[in-house]
Amino acid sequence: MPSPADEPIPPEGIPAALAAELSDRTPEELRNTIIYAQELLQFHDETASPVIPGPNEEILRSTERDGYTEVVKRTTCADGCDDCPHGPYLYHLKEESRPEGGTKVRWTFLGEVSLAE
Ligand SMILES: [Zn+2]
């Protein structure tokens, strides 16, 4: 068991009650929480503007192209790991019509890119 001194400090932007709740969960419950959080994120992505960075993301470049938007994004883990920051990664964002109506922005991950221009 890790000692209490090693316990991670919750990042800013997490409600204290949620952080306290999470710190009491078992590893299995935490894994399922991550999966649930990712599903919620995908759900929100359908309406949120795709180019607005999340709390641990940094948009380095956003370029309108013919039919899509090219975005270079860098991400940082909430706790910060040895490899942080990650990226920059290149994505193509394309708005697609959904059969049930409306549109959805599809992020296509194209790989890591060099920062040098
Ligand atoms: Zn990291």
mmCIF file of C-alpha atoms and ligand atoms in Angstrom:
data_model
loop_
_atom_site.group_PDB
_atom_site.id
_atom_site.type_symbol
_atom_site.label_atom_id
_atom_site.label_comp_id
_atom_site.label_asym_id
_atom_site.label_seq_id
_atom_site.Cartn_x
_atom_site.Cartn_y
_atom_site.Cartn_z
ATOM 1 C CA MET A 1 0.000 0.000 0.000
ATOM 2 C CA PRO A 2 1.284 3.482 -0.795
ATOM 3 C CA SER A 3 1.799 5.765 2.170
ATOM 4 C CA PRO A 4 -0.549 8.740 2.616
ATOM 5 C CA ALA A 5 2.348 11.073 1.740
ATOM 6 C CA ASP A 6 2.418 9.581 -1.761
ATOM 7 C CA GLU A 7 -1.254 10.247 -2.323
ATOM 8 C CA PRO A 8 -1.706 12.443 -5.418
ATOM 9 C CA ILE A 9 -3.050 15.956 -5.021
ATOM 10 C CA PRO A 10 -6.212 16.497 -7.052
ATOM 11 C CA PRO A 11 -5.729 18.933 -9.949
ATOM 12 C CA GLU A 12 -7.500 22.269 -10.000
ATOM 13 C CA GLY A 13 -10.930 22.164 -11.542
ATOM 14 C CA ILE A 14 -12.130 19.024 -9.778
ATOM 15 C CA PRO A 15 -14.842 19.591 -7.158
ATOM 16 C CA ALA A 16 -13.482 18.714 -3.702
ATOM 17 C CA ALA A 17 -16.345 16.297 -3.077
ATOM 18 C CA LEU A 18 -15.571 14.456 -6.312
ATOM 19 C CA ALA A 19 -11.856 14.268 -5.507
ATOM 20 C CA ALA A 20 -12.621 12.930 -2.025
ATOM 21 C CA GLU A 21 -15.034 10.418 -3.510
ATOM 22 C CA LEU A 22 -12.486 9.220 -6.080
ATOM 23 C CA SER A 23 -9.696 8.842 -3.534
ATOM 24 C CA ASP A 24 -11.829 6.320 -1.622
ATOM 25 C CA ARG A 25 -12.524 4.131 -4.644
ATOM 26 C CA THR A 26 -10.876 0.814 -5.440
ATOM 27 C CA PRO A 27 -8.628 0.478 -8.505
ATOM 28 C CA GLU A 28 -11.375 -1.399 -10.320
ATOM 29 C CA GLU A 29 -13.906 1.309 -9.562
ATOM 30 C CA LEU A 30 -11.418 3.945 -10.717
ATOM 31 C CA ARG A 31 -10.834 2.116 -14.000
ATOM 32 C CA ASN A 32 -14.569 1.994 -14.612
ATOM 33 C CA THR A 33 -14.813 5.677 -13.677
ATOM 34 C CA ILE A 34 -12.236 6.523 -16.348
ATOM 35 C CA ILE A 35 -14.194 4.592 -18.949
ATOM 36 C CA TYR A 36 -17.378 6.350 -17.919
ATOM 37 C CA ALA A 37 -15.642 9.754 -17.983
ATOM 38 C CA GLN A 38 -14.335 9.072 -21.488
ATOM 39 C CA GLU A 39 -17.814 8.171 -22.669
ATOM 40 C CA LEU A 40 -19.141 11.393 -21.145
ATOM 41 C CA LEU A 41 -16.372 13.332 -22.892
ATOM 42 C CA GLN A 42 -17.273 11.829 -26.237
ATOM 43 C CA PHE A 43 -20.894 12.698 -25.598
ATOM 44 C CA HIS A 44 -20.002 16.320 -24.829
ATOM 45 C CA ASP A 45 -17.687 16.537 -27.836
ATOM 46 C CA GLU A 46 -20.708 16.250 -30.076
ATOM 47 C CA THR A 47 -21.867 19.708 -29.066
ATOM 48 C CA ALA A 48 -18.759 21.469 -27.785
ATOM 49 C CA SER A 49 -16.584 23.403 -30.182
ATOM 50 C CA PRO A 50 -13.785 21.027 -31.075
ATOM 51 C CA VAL A 51 -11.039 23.613 -31.104
ATOM 52 C CA ILE A 52 -11.507 24.781 -27.521
ATOM 53 C CA PRO A 53 -8.842 22.991 -25.500
ATOM 54 C CA GLY A 54 -9.684 20.903 -22.476
ATOM 55 C CA PRO A 55 -8.130 21.603 -19.082
ATOM 56 C CA ASN A 56 -5.033 19.557 -19.889
ATOM 57 C CA GLU A 57 -4.763 20.410 -23.547
ATOM 58 C CA GLU A 58 -3.022 23.133 -25.435
ATOM 59 C CA ILE A 59 -3.973 23.973 -28.994
ATOM 60 C CA LEU A 60 -0.743 24.939 -30.702
ATOM 61 C CA ARG A 61 -2.182 25.531 -34.146
ATOM 62 C CA SER A 62 -5.565 25.476 -35.799
ATOM 63 C CA THR A 63 -5.737 25.909 -39.547
ATOM 64 C CA GLU A 64 -8.845 25.970 -41.704
ATOM 65 C CA ARG A 65 -8.371 23.788 -44.766
ATOM 66 C CA ASP A 66 -10.633 22.886 -47.634
ATOM 67 C CA GLY A 67 -13.291 20.744 -45.964
ATOM 68 C CA TYR A 68 -11.540 20.176 -42.661
ATOM 69 C CA THR A 69 -9.648 21.880 -39.855
ATOM 70 C CA GLU A 70 -6.081 20.941 -39.106
ATOM 71 C CA VAL A 71 -5.301 21.063 -35.390
ATOM 72 C CA VAL A 72 -2.015 20.520 -33.599
ATOM 73 C CA LYS A 73 -2.606 19.747 -29.960
ATOM 74 C CA ARG A 74 -0.449 18.987 -26.966
ATOM 75 C CA THR A 75 -1.782 17.291 -23.846
ATOM 76 C CA THR A 76 -0.582 17.114 -20.273
ATOM 77 C CA CYS A 77 -1.609 14.471 -17.773
ATOM 78 C CA ALA A 78 -3.495 15.790 -14.755
ATOM 79 C CA ASP A 79 -0.809 14.566 -12.382
ATOM 80 C CA GLY A 80 2.082 15.151 -14.732
ATOM 81 C CA CYS A 81 4.126 12.110 -15.684
ATOM 82 C CA ASP A 82 7.719 11.706 -16.808
ATOM 83 C CA ASP A 83 6.730 12.011 -20.459
ATOM 84 C CA CYS A 84 4.637 15.193 -20.147
ATOM 85 C CA PRO A 85 3.745 17.066 -22.219
ATOM 86 C CA HIS A 86 2.570 14.600 -24.866
ATOM 87 C CA GLY A 87 2.633 15.513 -28.485
ATOM 88 C CA PRO A 88 2.294 17.721 -30.312
ATOM 89 C CA TYR A 89 -0.177 15.563 -32.176
ATOM 90 C CA LEU A 90 -1.794 16.351 -35.481
ATOM 91 C CA TYR A 91 -5.530 15.893 -35.974
ATOM 92 C CA HIS A 92 -7.920 16.545 -38.809
ATOM 93 C CA LEU A 93 -11.357 17.695 -37.734
ATOM 94 C CA LYS A 94 -14.198 17.057 -40.090
ATOM 95 C CA GLU A 95 -17.831 17.872 -39.612
ATOM 96 C CA GLU A 96 -20.011 14.968 -40.618
ATOM 97 C CA SER A 97 -23.751 14.768 -41.015
ATOM 98 C CA ARG A 98 -25.449 12.275 -38.777
ATOM 99 C CA PRO A 99 -28.229 10.061 -40.124
ATOM 100 C CA GLU A 100 -30.540 11.244 -37.346
ATOM 101 C CA GLY A 101 -29.834 14.880 -38.187
ATOM 102 C CA GLY A 102 -27.335 17.440 -37.033
ATOM 103 C CA THR A 103 -23.625 17.158 -37.363
ATOM 104 C CA LYS A 104 -20.800 15.642 -35.396
ATOM 105 C CA VAL A 105 -17.151 16.617 -35.491
ATOM 106 C CA ARG A 106 -14.880 13.683 -36.127
ATOM 107 C CA TRP A 107 -11.301 13.922 -34.840
ATOM 108 C CA THR A 108 -8.848 11.919 -36.883
ATOM 109 C CA PHE A 109 -5.543 11.324 -35.167
ATOM 110 C CA LEU A 110 -2.711 11.512 -37.687
ATOM 111 C CA GLY A 111 0.294 11.140 -35.428
ATOM 112 C CA GLU A 112 2.959 13.067 -33.634
ATOM 113 C CA VAL A 113 4.418 16.080 -35.389
ATOM 114 C CA SER A 114 7.476 18.223 -34.890
ATOM 115 C CA LEU A 115 7.026 21.671 -33.396
ATOM 116 C CA ALA A 116 9.592 23.184 -35.745
ATOM 117 C CA GLU A 117 7.967 25.052 -38.596
HETATM 118 ZN ZN ZN B 1 1.933 12.647 -19.197
#
